[in-house]
XYZ file of N, CA and C in Angstrom:
798
model
N 5.602 12.438 -1.479
C 5.918 10.960 -1.615
C 4.918 10.389 -2.523
N 5.396 9.563 -3.297
C 4.576 8.673 -4.503
C 4.288 7.540 -3.235
N 2.836 7.544 -3.809
C 1.825 6.662 -3.394
C 1.653 5.662 -4.065
N 0.453 4.781 -4.009
C 0.068 3.915 -5.094
C -0.143 4.376 -6.408
N -1.088 5.476 -6.354
C -1.593 5.771 -7.513
C 0.092 6.560 -8.422
N 0.748 6.921 -7.520
C 2.133 7.680 -8.620
C 2.713 6.555 -8.700
N 2.975 5.142 -8.475
C 3.457 4.182 -8.499
C 2.644 3.725 -10.156
N 1.362 3.694 -9.793
C 0.670 2.982 -11.183
C 0.788 4.073 -12.304
N 1.139 5.362 -12.087
C 1.459 6.529 -13.186
C 2.913 5.608 -13.767
N 3.810 5.622 -12.684
C 5.365 5.583 -13.113
C 5.200 4.038 -13.610
N 4.493 3.101 -13.731
C 3.973 1.903 -14.401
C 3.824 1.888 -15.993
N 2.811 3.032 -16.012
C 2.570 3.229 -17.113
C 3.727 4.047 -18.162
N 4.417 4.782 -17.207
C 5.772 5.141 -18.212
C 6.421 3.960 -18.743
N 7.156 3.053 -17.659
C 7.617 1.924 -17.826
C 7.413 1.015 -18.745
N 5.936 0.800 -19.127
C 5.671 -0.017 -20.455
C 5.627 0.230 -21.507
N 6.349 1.777 -21.615
C 6.798 2.142 -23.025
C 7.815 1.458 -23.260
N 8.917 0.705 -22.424
C 9.931 -0.202 -22.592
C 9.808 -1.611 -22.794
N 8.527 -2.116 -22.505
C 8.206 -3.652 -22.583
C 8.241 -3.968 -23.594
N 9.234 -5.189 -23.684
C 9.550 -6.394 -24.983
C 10.293 -5.280 -25.757
N 11.165 -4.183 -25.091
C 12.442 -3.882 -25.739
C 13.688 -4.136 -25.191
N 14.839 -4.202 -25.683
C 16.271 -4.646 -25.493
C 16.680 -3.584 -24.788
N 17.494 -3.614 -23.763
C 18.226 -2.714 -23.099
C 19.642 -2.806 -24.003
N 20.225 -1.305 -24.543
C 21.146 -1.434 -25.306
C 22.252 -1.079 -24.469
N 22.117 -0.391 -23.528
C 23.029 0.323 -22.530
C 22.316 0.887 -21.280
N 22.985 0.522 -20.081
C 22.650 1.231 -19.052
C 23.819 1.945 -18.297
N 23.279 3.029 -18.198
C 24.448 4.593 -17.410
C 23.908 4.820 -16.128
N 24.895 4.190 -15.061
C 24.873 4.585 -13.558
C 25.477 6.087 -13.589
N 24.624 6.951 -12.985
C 25.074 8.463 -13.224
C 25.453 8.549 -11.603
N 24.851 7.854 -10.870
C 24.770 7.615 -9.228
C 24.417 6.369 -8.628
N 25.520 5.960 -8.354
C 25.578 4.301 -7.514
C 24.703 4.145 -6.252
N 24.542 5.409 -5.981
C 24.085 5.598 -4.237
C 22.579 5.272 -4.447
N 21.892 4.872 -5.729
C 20.544 4.500 -5.750
C 20.190 3.275 -5.883
N 21.714 2.416 -5.886
C 21.485 0.852 -6.405
C 21.830 0.027 -4.854
N 21.263 -0.800 -4.708
C 20.989 -1.480 -3.314
C 21.670 -2.981 -3.492
N 22.645 -3.209 -2.652
C 23.164 -4.701 -2.910
C 23.607 -4.795 -3.877
N 24.314 -4.084 -5.030
C 24.990 -4.404 -6.070
C 25.658 -3.278 -6.585
N 26.964 -3.099 -7.232
C 27.552 -2.274 -7.604
C 27.502 -2.146 -9.037
N 27.851 -0.732 -9.478
C 27.261 0.028 -10.912
C 27.919 -1.218 -11.962
N 28.939 -1.668 -12.156
C 29.573 -2.486 -13.198
C 28.923 -3.749 -13.041
N 28.476 -4.586 -11.824
C 27.772 -5.768 -11.764
C 26.219 -5.267 -12.251
N 25.692 -4.180 -12.041
C 24.222 -3.857 -12.418
C 23.851 -3.654 -13.973
N 25.397 -3.187 -14.515
C 25.301 -2.729 -15.801
C 25.017 -3.974 -16.882
N 26.241 -5.022 -16.154
C 26.345 -6.536 -17.024
C 25.172 -7.304 -17.178
N 24.417 -7.120 -15.873
C 23.199 -8.138 -15.760
C 22.246 -7.595 -16.265
N 21.970 -6.746 -16.992
C 21.054 -5.636 -17.509
C 21.109 -5.482 -19.288
N 22.321 -5.522 -19.600
C 22.563 -4.976 -20.718
C 22.358 -6.327 -21.607
N 21.435 -5.746 -22.816
C 20.760 -6.783 -23.775
C 19.597 -7.534 -23.515
N 19.303 -7.317 -21.876
C 18.261 -7.747 -21.449
C 16.958 -7.344 -22.134
N 15.966 -8.117 -22.336
C 14.453 -7.410 -22.877
C 13.608 -6.806 -21.283
N 12.786 -5.907 -21.520
C 12.167 -5.530 -20.456
C 10.693 -6.450 -20.455
N 10.203 -6.950 -19.556
C 9.002 -7.476 -19.832
C 7.943 -6.348 -19.367
N 6.433 -6.838 -19.072
C 5.669 -5.791 -18.686
C 5.552 -5.690 -17.191
N 5.834 -4.282 -16.801
C 5.918 -4.123 -15.632
C 4.803 -4.412 -14.593
N 4.825 -4.749 -13.336
C 3.786 -4.818 -12.238
C 4.145 -4.077 -11.140
N 2.811 -3.686 -10.244
C 3.117 -3.129 -8.921
C 2.701 -3.804 -7.824
N 3.628 -3.345 -6.550
C 2.714 -4.137 -5.347
C 3.104 -3.217 -4.789
N 2.145 -2.500 -4.196
C 1.852 -0.978 -3.300
C 2.718 -0.312 -4.008
N 3.678 0.092 -3.324
C 4.767 1.409 -3.705
C 5.952 0.637 -4.512
N 6.184 -0.435 -4.871
C 7.093 -1.268 -5.345
C 6.454 -1.500 -7.002
N 7.333 -1.271 -7.568
C 7.344 -1.341 -9.174
C 8.501 -2.844 -9.548
N 8.058 -3.559 -10.012
C 8.803 -4.990 -10.501
C 8.536 -4.822 -11.776
N 9.851 -5.247 -12.632
C 10.182 -5.401 -13.951
C 11.021 -6.622 -14.165
N 10.358 -7.567 -14.698
C 11.018 -8.800 -14.915
C 12.104 -8.443 -16.114
N 12.746 -9.085 -16.548
C 13.318 -9.232 -17.655
C 13.608 -10.604 -18.448
N 13.708 -10.564 -19.633
C 14.185 -11.562 -20.377
C 15.440 -11.781 -20.967
N 15.899 -12.796 -21.521
C 17.356 -13.198 -22.018
C 17.026 -12.807 -23.144
N 18.096 -12.960 -23.852
C 18.530 -13.038 -25.488
C 18.586 -14.507 -25.746
N 18.155 -15.089 -26.722
C 18.258 -16.602 -27.017
C 19.751 -17.113 -26.774
N 19.838 -18.026 -25.718
C 20.877 -18.689 -25.467
C 21.699 -18.159 -24.474
N 21.311 -16.928 -23.730
C 22.037 -16.356 -23.091
C 21.783 -16.457 -21.399
N 22.909 -16.478 -20.742
C 23.132 -16.969 -19.271
C 23.683 -15.853 -18.677
N 23.621 -15.981 -17.208
C 22.859 -16.373 -16.185
C 21.220 -16.251 -16.395
N 20.576 -16.804 -15.946
C 18.698 -16.565 -15.639
C 18.551 -14.886 -15.506
N 17.548 -14.489 -16.433
C 17.662 -13.195 -16.294
C 16.833 -12.590 -14.885
N 17.527 -11.514 -14.482
C 17.116 -10.850 -13.018
C 15.915 -10.075 -13.273
N 15.351 -9.846 -12.027
C 13.870 -8.822 -12.094
C 14.573 -7.513 -10.835
N 14.232 -6.390 -11.908
C 14.474 -5.181 -11.399
C 13.108 -4.763 -10.328
N 13.858 -4.200 -9.348
C 12.578 -3.637 -8.344
C 13.041 -2.341 -8.267
N 11.992 -1.725 -7.884
C 12.251 0.276 -8.150
C 11.165 0.623 -6.854
N 11.724 1.283 -5.958
C 11.076 1.942 -4.913
C 11.577 3.121 -5.316
N 10.272 4.360 -4.842
C 10.608 5.729 -5.210
C 10.837 6.511 -3.840
N 10.719 6.339 -2.689
C 10.804 6.745 -1.628
C 9.951 8.057 -1.276
N 10.628 8.909 -1.188
C 10.351 10.570 -1.029
C 10.246 10.894 -2.523
N 11.004 10.932 -3.108
C 11.271 12.003 -4.536
C 11.250 10.955 -5.598
N 11.330 10.031 -5.764
C 11.378 9.206 -6.978
C 10.467 9.438 -7.806
N 10.968 8.806 -9.139
C 10.111 9.169 -10.371
C 10.359 8.187 -11.788
N 9.869 7.865 -12.610
C 10.619 7.459 -13.613
C 9.883 8.135 -14.622
N 11.056 8.647 -15.483
C 10.663 9.233 -16.981
C 10.983 8.764 -18.413
N 9.983 8.781 -18.893
C 10.503 8.630 -20.673
C 10.978 9.364 -21.416
N 12.127 9.290 -22.258
C 13.083 10.818 -22.580
C 13.178 10.137 -23.996
N 12.990 11.120 -25.007
C 14.071 10.958 -26.111
C 15.484 11.191 -26.284
N 15.934 10.393 -27.248
C 17.594 10.523 -27.047
C 17.868 11.686 -27.252
N 18.853 12.220 -26.742
C 19.217 13.775 -26.686
C 18.529 14.600 -25.660
N 17.640 13.842 -24.908
C 17.209 14.979 -24.000
C 18.182 15.296 -23.147
N 18.730 16.971 -22.360
C 18.851 17.026 -21.550
C 18.836 16.260 -20.369
N 19.845 15.892 -19.936
C 20.081 15.173 -18.735
C 19.701 15.914 -17.131
N 18.573 15.551 -16.427
C 18.376 16.420 -15.093
C 19.157 16.012 -14.345
N 19.249 16.922 -13.455
C 20.265 16.818 -12.266
C 20.200 15.602 -11.317
N 19.163 15.292 -11.419
C 18.629 14.440 -10.481
C 18.274 12.784 -11.143
N 18.671 12.786 -12.531
C 18.621 11.419 -13.292
C 19.766 10.624 -12.933
N 19.606 9.474 -12.186
C 20.549 8.587 -11.297
C 21.037 7.744 -12.085
N 19.873 6.918 -13.090
C 20.070 5.792 -13.584
C 19.145 5.925 -14.837
N 20.185 5.526 -16.060
C 19.376 5.679 -17.661
C 19.386 4.251 -18.107
N 18.414 3.644 -18.543
C 18.151 2.310 -19.376
C 18.238 3.108 -20.764
N 19.021 2.577 -21.421
C 19.100 3.052 -23.308
C 18.325 2.155 -24.261
N 16.901 2.349 -24.829
C 16.715 1.478 -25.864
C 16.646 2.223 -27.166
N 16.551 1.205 -28.109
C 16.450 2.338 -29.913
C 15.528 3.055 -29.449
N 14.090 3.017 -28.842
C 12.860 3.806 -29.054
C 13.307 5.211 -28.151
N 14.073 4.915 -26.891
C 14.160 6.086 -26.545
C 14.745 5.711 -24.969
N 14.758 6.291 -23.929
C 15.381 6.201 -22.429
C 14.392 6.228 -21.706
N 14.672 5.371 -20.630
C 14.045 5.467 -19.427
C 14.841 5.387 -18.419
N 14.385 6.780 -17.508
C 15.225 7.427 -16.392
C 14.572 7.098 -15.091
N 15.110 6.898 -14.184
C 14.924 6.715 -12.668
C 15.631 8.275 -12.235
N 14.325 8.856 -11.811
C 15.063 10.573 -11.361
C 14.820 10.382 -9.798
N 15.635 10.867 -9.147
C 15.312 10.879 -7.377
C 16.180 11.954 -6.585
N 15.586 12.992 -5.921
C 16.459 13.960 -5.644
C 16.915 13.477 -4.305
N 16.097 12.917 -3.359
C 16.840 12.670 -1.943
C 17.501 11.141 -2.242
N 17.156 10.692 -2.869
C 17.693 9.265 -2.624
C 17.675 8.046 -1.567
N 16.633 8.157 -1.014
C 16.172 7.563 0.554
C 16.052 6.219 0.054
N 15.446 5.605 -1.066
C 15.540 4.099 -0.669
C 16.127 3.353 -2.295
N 15.352 2.872 -3.255
C 16.568 3.154 -4.821
C 15.838 1.678 -5.299
N 16.824 1.029 -6.179
C 16.666 0.032 -6.773
C 17.349 -1.380 -6.410
N 16.733 -2.453 -6.509
C 17.186 -3.715 -6.087
C 17.332 -4.571 -7.497
N 18.153 -5.437 -7.607
C 18.047 -6.591 -8.721
C 18.335 -7.744 -7.766
N 17.234 -8.495 -8.469
C 16.618 -9.513 -7.565
C 17.237 -11.335 -9.023
N 18.137 -11.832 -8.409
C 18.706 -12.759 -9.417
C 17.674 -14.165 -9.530
N 17.070 -14.228 -8.519
C 16.006 -15.484 -8.104
C 14.403 -15.041 -7.691
N 13.647 -15.986 -7.830
C 12.482 -15.235 -7.344
C 12.008 -14.919 -5.845
N 13.177 -16.543 -5.534
C 13.529 -16.403 -3.948
C 13.406 -14.854 -3.203
N 14.493 -13.904 -4.010
C 15.023 -12.697 -3.733
C 13.962 -11.535 -3.693
N 13.088 -11.860 -4.538
C 12.032 -11.212 -4.983
C 11.223 -11.169 -3.849
N 10.785 -12.634 -3.584
C 9.662 -12.612 -2.331
C 10.396 -12.174 -1.236
N 11.765 -12.315 -0.816
C 12.384 -11.944 0.444
C 12.246 -10.432 0.688
N 12.379 -9.485 -0.620
C 11.963 -8.198 -0.409
C 11.011 -7.804 -0.189
N 9.829 -8.528 -0.572
C 8.572 -8.293 -0.716
C 7.775 -8.992 0.736
N 8.877 -9.449 1.345
C 7.994 -10.463 2.382
C 6.802 -9.714 3.920
N 7.528 -8.373 3.933
C 7.116 -7.824 4.749
C 5.793 -7.049 4.456
N 5.513 -7.032 3.224
C 4.248 -6.182 2.875
C 3.165 -6.642 2.759
N 1.786 -6.305 3.236
C 0.754 -6.681 3.266
C -0.089 -6.638 1.818
N -1.001 -7.182 1.565
C -1.735 -7.354 0.317
C -2.055 -5.847 -0.077
N -1.798 -5.643 -1.775
C -2.201 -4.187 -2.312
C -3.207 -3.805 -1.827
N -3.421 -2.307 -1.644
C -4.625 -1.822 -1.129
C -5.586 -1.620 -2.565
N -4.970 -1.961 -3.626
C -6.151 -1.870 -4.993
C -6.930 -2.963 -4.884
N -6.127 -4.177 -4.207
C -6.571 -5.576 -4.582
C -7.591 -6.366 -3.640
N -7.020 -5.790 -2.197
C -7.562 -6.658 -1.294
C -9.095 -6.845 -1.181
N -9.700 -7.714 -0.820
C -10.965 -8.031 -0.731
C -11.439 -7.301 0.766
N -12.924 -7.110 0.855
C -13.441 -6.266 2.017
C -13.408 -7.397 3.181
N -13.631 -8.686 3.241
C -13.122 -9.385 4.875
C -11.685 -9.287 4.980
N -10.799 -9.388 4.241
C -9.278 -9.491 4.536
C -9.138 -8.062 5.101
N -9.573 -6.875 4.320
C -9.330 -5.499 4.754
C -9.648 -5.409 6.286
N -11.160 -5.963 6.649
C -11.389 -5.673 7.962
C -10.742 -6.384 8.899
N -10.178 -7.603 8.541
C -9.321 -8.388 9.340
C -8.231 -8.134 9.954
N -7.435 -7.283 8.679
C -5.998 -7.219 8.551
C -6.118 -5.626 9.785
N -6.909 -5.079 9.261
C -7.000 -3.545 9.910
C -7.655 -3.740 11.600
N -7.836 -4.489 11.757
C -8.820 -4.736 13.042
C -7.725 -5.312 14.121
N -6.806 -6.247 13.539
C -6.440 -7.482 14.541
C -5.347 -6.696 15.639
N -4.905 -5.608 15.658
C -4.438 -4.757 16.680
C -5.015 -3.662 16.864
N -4.902 -3.175 18.201
C -5.656 -2.107 18.570
C -4.543 -0.842 18.875
N -4.940 0.243 17.573
C -4.229 1.390 17.400
C -4.969 2.152 16.865
N -4.197 3.357 16.464
C -4.988 4.624 15.549
C -5.292 4.236 14.136
N -6.477 4.582 13.641
C -7.151 4.290 12.373
C -5.697 4.606 11.233
N -5.621 5.960 11.364
C -4.427 6.554 10.390
C -3.251 5.742 10.431
N -2.524 5.353 11.461
C -1.388 4.831 11.210
C -1.533 3.312 10.877
N -2.617 2.595 10.930
C -2.809 1.491 10.949
C -3.130 1.323 9.294
N -3.388 2.225 8.550
C -3.925 2.353 7.118
C -2.432 2.571 6.428
N -1.674 3.382 7.086
C -0.352 3.377 6.480
C 0.523 2.610 6.676
N 0.335 1.596 7.460
C 1.248 0.460 7.639
C 1.618 -0.428 6.733
N 2.689 -0.688 6.034
C 2.724 -1.406 4.721
C 2.585 -2.805 5.000
N 3.021 -3.228 6.416
C 2.889 -4.880 6.390
C 1.253 -4.725 6.797
N 0.361 -4.175 7.014
C -1.222 -4.123 7.081
C -1.533 -4.209 5.631
N -1.245 -2.927 4.850
C -1.618 -3.026 3.898
C -0.878 -2.136 2.689
N -0.565 -2.609 1.675
C 0.867 -2.070 0.824
C 0.285 -1.346 -0.019
N 0.326 0.247 -0.292
C 0.309 0.963 -0.764
C -0.035 2.623 -0.613
N -0.662 2.539 0.880
C -1.287 3.573 1.540
C -0.547 4.763 2.039
N -0.189 5.951 1.328
C 0.685 7.106 2.098
C -0.065 8.007 2.920
N 0.252 8.853 3.151
C -0.025 10.147 3.834
C -1.596 10.596 2.828
N -0.920 11.130 2.234
C -2.467 11.663 0.921
C -3.593 11.068 1.207
N -2.785 9.765 0.466
C -4.019 8.823 0.439
C -4.568 8.122 1.776
N -4.271 8.309 2.789
C -4.963 7.962 3.870
C -5.838 9.179 4.258
N -5.380 10.219 4.433
C -6.365 11.295 4.582
C -7.568 11.388 3.607
N -7.261 11.415 2.413
C -8.169 11.249 1.377
C -9.506 10.511 1.472
N -9.250 8.975 2.112
C -9.853 8.077 2.084
C -10.535 8.227 3.450
N -9.909 8.507 4.300
C -10.931 8.570 5.941
C -11.870 10.049 5.551
N -11.439 10.903 4.845
C -12.381 12.191 4.510
C -13.596 11.362 3.749
N -13.403 10.645 2.732
C -14.721 10.297 1.890
C -15.383 9.053 2.788
N -14.520 8.329 3.959
C -15.334 7.548 4.716
C -16.250 8.110 5.739
N -15.874 9.666 6.007
C -16.281 10.177 7.396
C -16.230 9.516 8.623
N -14.820 9.032 8.316
C -14.352 8.902 9.911
C -13.243 9.061 10.217
N -13.265 9.596 11.502
C -11.930 10.336 12.404
C -10.886 9.522 11.898
N -9.537 10.055 11.643
C -8.468 9.538 11.722
C -7.813 9.109 13.243
N -8.252 9.584 14.081
C -7.765 9.444 15.562
C -8.719 8.047 16.405
N -9.722 7.738 15.522
C -10.606 6.484 16.247
C -9.729 5.328 16.091
N -9.868 4.510 16.989
C -9.474 3.290 17.195
C -9.686 2.108 16.239
N -9.046 1.185 15.719
C -9.417 0.183 14.649
C -10.159 -0.511 15.627
N -10.334 -1.030 16.830
C -11.015 -1.892 17.374
C -12.474 -1.342 17.517
N -12.572 0.230 17.513
C -13.742 0.871 17.661
C -14.851 0.607 16.318
N -14.133 0.281 15.208
C -14.710 0.214 13.914
C -15.849 -0.843 13.684
N -17.188 -0.532 13.669
C -18.378 -1.840 13.423
C -18.222 -2.139 11.958
N -18.961 -3.088 11.772
C -18.951 -3.715 10.144
C -19.414 -2.674 9.200
N -20.050 -1.710 9.497
C -20.696 -0.731 8.891
C -19.283 0.137 8.178
N -18.694 0.641 9.381
C -17.207 1.487 9.002
C -16.543 0.827 8.302
N -16.349 -0.321 8.561
C -15.147 -1.259 7.766
C -15.339 -1.171 6.284
N -16.995 -1.757 6.126
C -17.510 -1.823 4.412
C -17.014 -0.535 3.968
N -17.665 0.559 4.145
C -17.737 1.860 4.082
C -16.185 2.181 3.775
N -15.428 2.099 4.752
C -14.035 2.725 4.406
C -13.326 1.675 3.225
N -13.708 0.282 3.083
C -13.194 -0.404 2.353
C -13.813 -0.121 0.863
N -14.754 0.310 0.827
C -15.258 0.793 -0.754
C -14.708 2.119 -1.068
N -14.598 3.132 -0.195
C -14.261 4.780 -0.420
C -12.858 4.580 -0.697
N -12.049 3.599 -0.046
C -10.488 3.158 -0.510
C -10.576 2.787 -2.123
N -11.281 1.561 -2.636
C -11.236 1.217 -3.769
C -11.683 2.388 -4.752
N -12.714 3.007 -4.289
C -13.183 3.665 -4.931
C -12.030 5.310 -5.304
N -11.635 5.841 -4.693
C -10.396 6.695 -4.678
C -9.408 6.275 -5.120
N -8.902 5.084 -5.024
C -7.734 4.721 -5.881
C -7.934 4.185 -7.157
N -9.135 4.035 -7.553
C -9.654 3.572 -8.975
C -9.360 4.891 -9.672
N -9.818 5.954 -8.985
C -10.116 7.508 -9.852
C -8.621 7.816 -9.886
N -7.489 7.632 -8.549
C -6.455 8.427 -8.779
C -5.262 7.537 -9.669
N -5.292 6.081 -9.679
C -4.549 5.474 -10.609
C -4.899 6.171 -12.093
N -6.090 6.065 -12.290
C -6.268 6.499 -13.864
C -5.513 8.004 -13.741
N -5.307 8.930 -13.038
C -4.457 10.013 -13.321
C -2.727 9.851 -12.862
N -2.575 9.067 -12.176
C -1.217 8.597 -11.887
C -0.744 9.298 -10.451
N -1.922 9.748 -9.868
C -1.528 10.474 -8.565
C -3.203 11.032 -7.795
N -2.895 11.204 -6.731
C -4.006 11.854 -6.149
C -4.575 13.302 -6.222
N -5.475 13.263 -7.419
C -6.135 14.553 -7.562
C -6.260 15.639 -6.790
N -5.876 17.015 -7.168
C -5.597 18.122 -6.210
C -7.283 18.888 -6.502
N -7.845 18.576 -7.171
C -9.149 19.063 -7.596
C -10.101 20.028 -6.699
N -11.173 20.548 -6.529
C -11.716 21.599 -5.829
C -12.102 20.281 -4.898
N -13.051 19.587 -5.568
C -13.623 18.302 -4.937
C -13.046 17.339 -3.981
N -11.656 17.510 -3.970
C -11.012 16.645 -3.227
C -10.306 17.308 -1.980
N -10.042 16.666 -0.988
C -9.616 17.063 0.198
C -7.978 17.445 -0.465
N -7.224 16.880 -0.550
C -6.209 16.808 -1.277
C -6.042 18.515 -2.120
N -6.821 18.590 -2.613
C -6.856 20.030 -3.325
C -6.935 21.414 -2.218
N -7.049 21.063 -0.970
C -7.121 22.075 -0.044
C -5.865 22.245 1.068
N -5.082 21.222 0.923
C -4.215 20.879 1.833
C -3.363 22.123 2.076
N -2.820 22.832 0.909
C -2.136 24.190 0.885
C -2.670 25.330 1.250
N -3.832 25.505 1.101
C -4.667 26.773 1.031
C -4.386 27.422 2.259
N -4.494 28.880 2.648
C -4.083 29.608 3.696
C -5.328 29.391 4.865
N -6.602 29.394 4.059
C -8.029 29.108 4.881
C -8.566 27.992 4.544
N -7.819 26.670 4.989
C -8.266 25.513 4.483
C -10.003 25.112 5.016
N -10.430 24.597 4.149
C -12.117 24.696 3.969
C -12.804 23.088 3.580
N -13.193 22.568 4.050
C -14.163 21.156 3.826
C -14.690 21.270 2.529
N -14.176 20.544 1.162
C -15.214 20.717 0.042
C -16.399 20.330 -0.176
N -16.552 19.907 0.856
C -18.085 19.000 0.994
C -18.916 19.818 2.092
N -18.779 20.420 3.163
C -19.621 21.307 4.196
C -18.791 22.681 4.262
N -17.305 23.003 4.000
C -17.266 24.410 4.245
C -16.563 24.942 5.486
N -16.773 23.560 6.375
C -16.274 23.856 7.571
C -14.811 23.828 7.358
N -14.133 24.627 8.357
C -12.716 24.686 8.461
C -11.922 23.416 8.723
N -10.967 23.113 7.748
C -10.399 21.960 8.492
C -9.097 21.844 9.325
N -9.077 20.717 10.213
C -8.230 20.820 11.174
C -6.697 20.078 10.919
N -5.514 20.463 11.450
C -4.462 19.585 10.911
C -3.773 19.385 12.352
N -3.269 18.157 12.365
C -2.379 17.801 13.752
C -1.704 16.598 13.045
N -0.663 16.010 14.167
C 0.095 14.979 13.887
C -0.208 13.894 14.475
N -0.583 12.705 13.670
C -0.921 11.461 14.118
C 0.111 10.373 13.346
N 0.504 9.749 14.583
C 1.494 8.746 14.149
C 2.915 9.549 13.465
N 3.144 10.611 13.916
C 4.573 11.501 13.408
C 4.036 11.936 11.801
N 2.864 11.725 11.122
C 2.586 12.475 9.987
C 1.333 13.518 10.276
N 1.840 14.334 9.296
C 0.847 16.040 9.187
C -0.884 15.176 8.876
N -1.515 15.598 9.747
C -2.934 14.758 9.330
C -3.997 15.820 8.894
N -4.955 16.032 8.021
C -5.773 16.706 7.706
C -7.484 16.274 7.549
N -8.014 16.872 8.174
C -9.477 16.138 8.399
C -10.528 17.342 8.912
N -11.716 16.968 8.688
C -12.990 17.947 8.620
C -13.653 17.520 10.516
N -13.688 18.124 10.835
C -14.282 17.860 12.376
C -15.726 17.781 12.256
N -16.191 18.278 10.887
C -18.090 18.070 10.833
C -18.189 16.909 10.544
N -17.514 16.508 8.926
C -17.804 15.395 8.310
C -17.305 14.073 8.991
N -16.098 14.406 9.954
C -15.447 13.000 10.451
C -15.509 13.161 12.071
N -16.564 13.683 12.696
C -16.774 13.384 14.220
C -15.897 12.313 14.696
N -15.640 12.647 16.032
C -14.956 11.582 17.017
C -16.147 10.834 17.478
């Protein structure tokens, strides 16, 4: 599932369209559109210019600019990538992938929204109020939140730590793989209650989260190298890359969770 680092990578893909005018919008599967039909979507974006994209949690937002004297006011594109979504920058004439649901055509190339399962999709907001409504239930972005606010939001209710980290209303952007990686780096058991965390635990957790996200955003995904927990998720004999203990896996909050019982004691 795309998480904050992946969407940061998609943002860099979308930057290739910054300042460029949409020549044509081709909707190959209208099921990825939310709250708008294909014809209206195409009319709203044709001949618009894409502004620099920005990210909040797992959402990517692309404001648009109008041609001179064009009306109505230019809308904002909001993309969510669900379980299998991505953005691809392709040359004209590149073969269309079977899961390319939407194509924005520019003079320099094509920006394609690719998604196999179509669990979420694309919104078009006409006004800033609509953008605010769509993002209203999200907490602060995990890459931007400060230490004090992080501690306050994480500990305001009694619950297990991993589900709290993944709750987008608490913190926007952290998914299953990021949460496991952060907790492993911070040496904290994912089953611990948020109310059992001391100031030192919270400070370390925030510090490791920021460091992990910084590295992962740089490459546009959670790295799966030998020194990362993620790199050992699918091994038949899963071993901790730090202490070589056998890793454990169980479901916490309905999600498959990997951790090291030696490095992350209860």
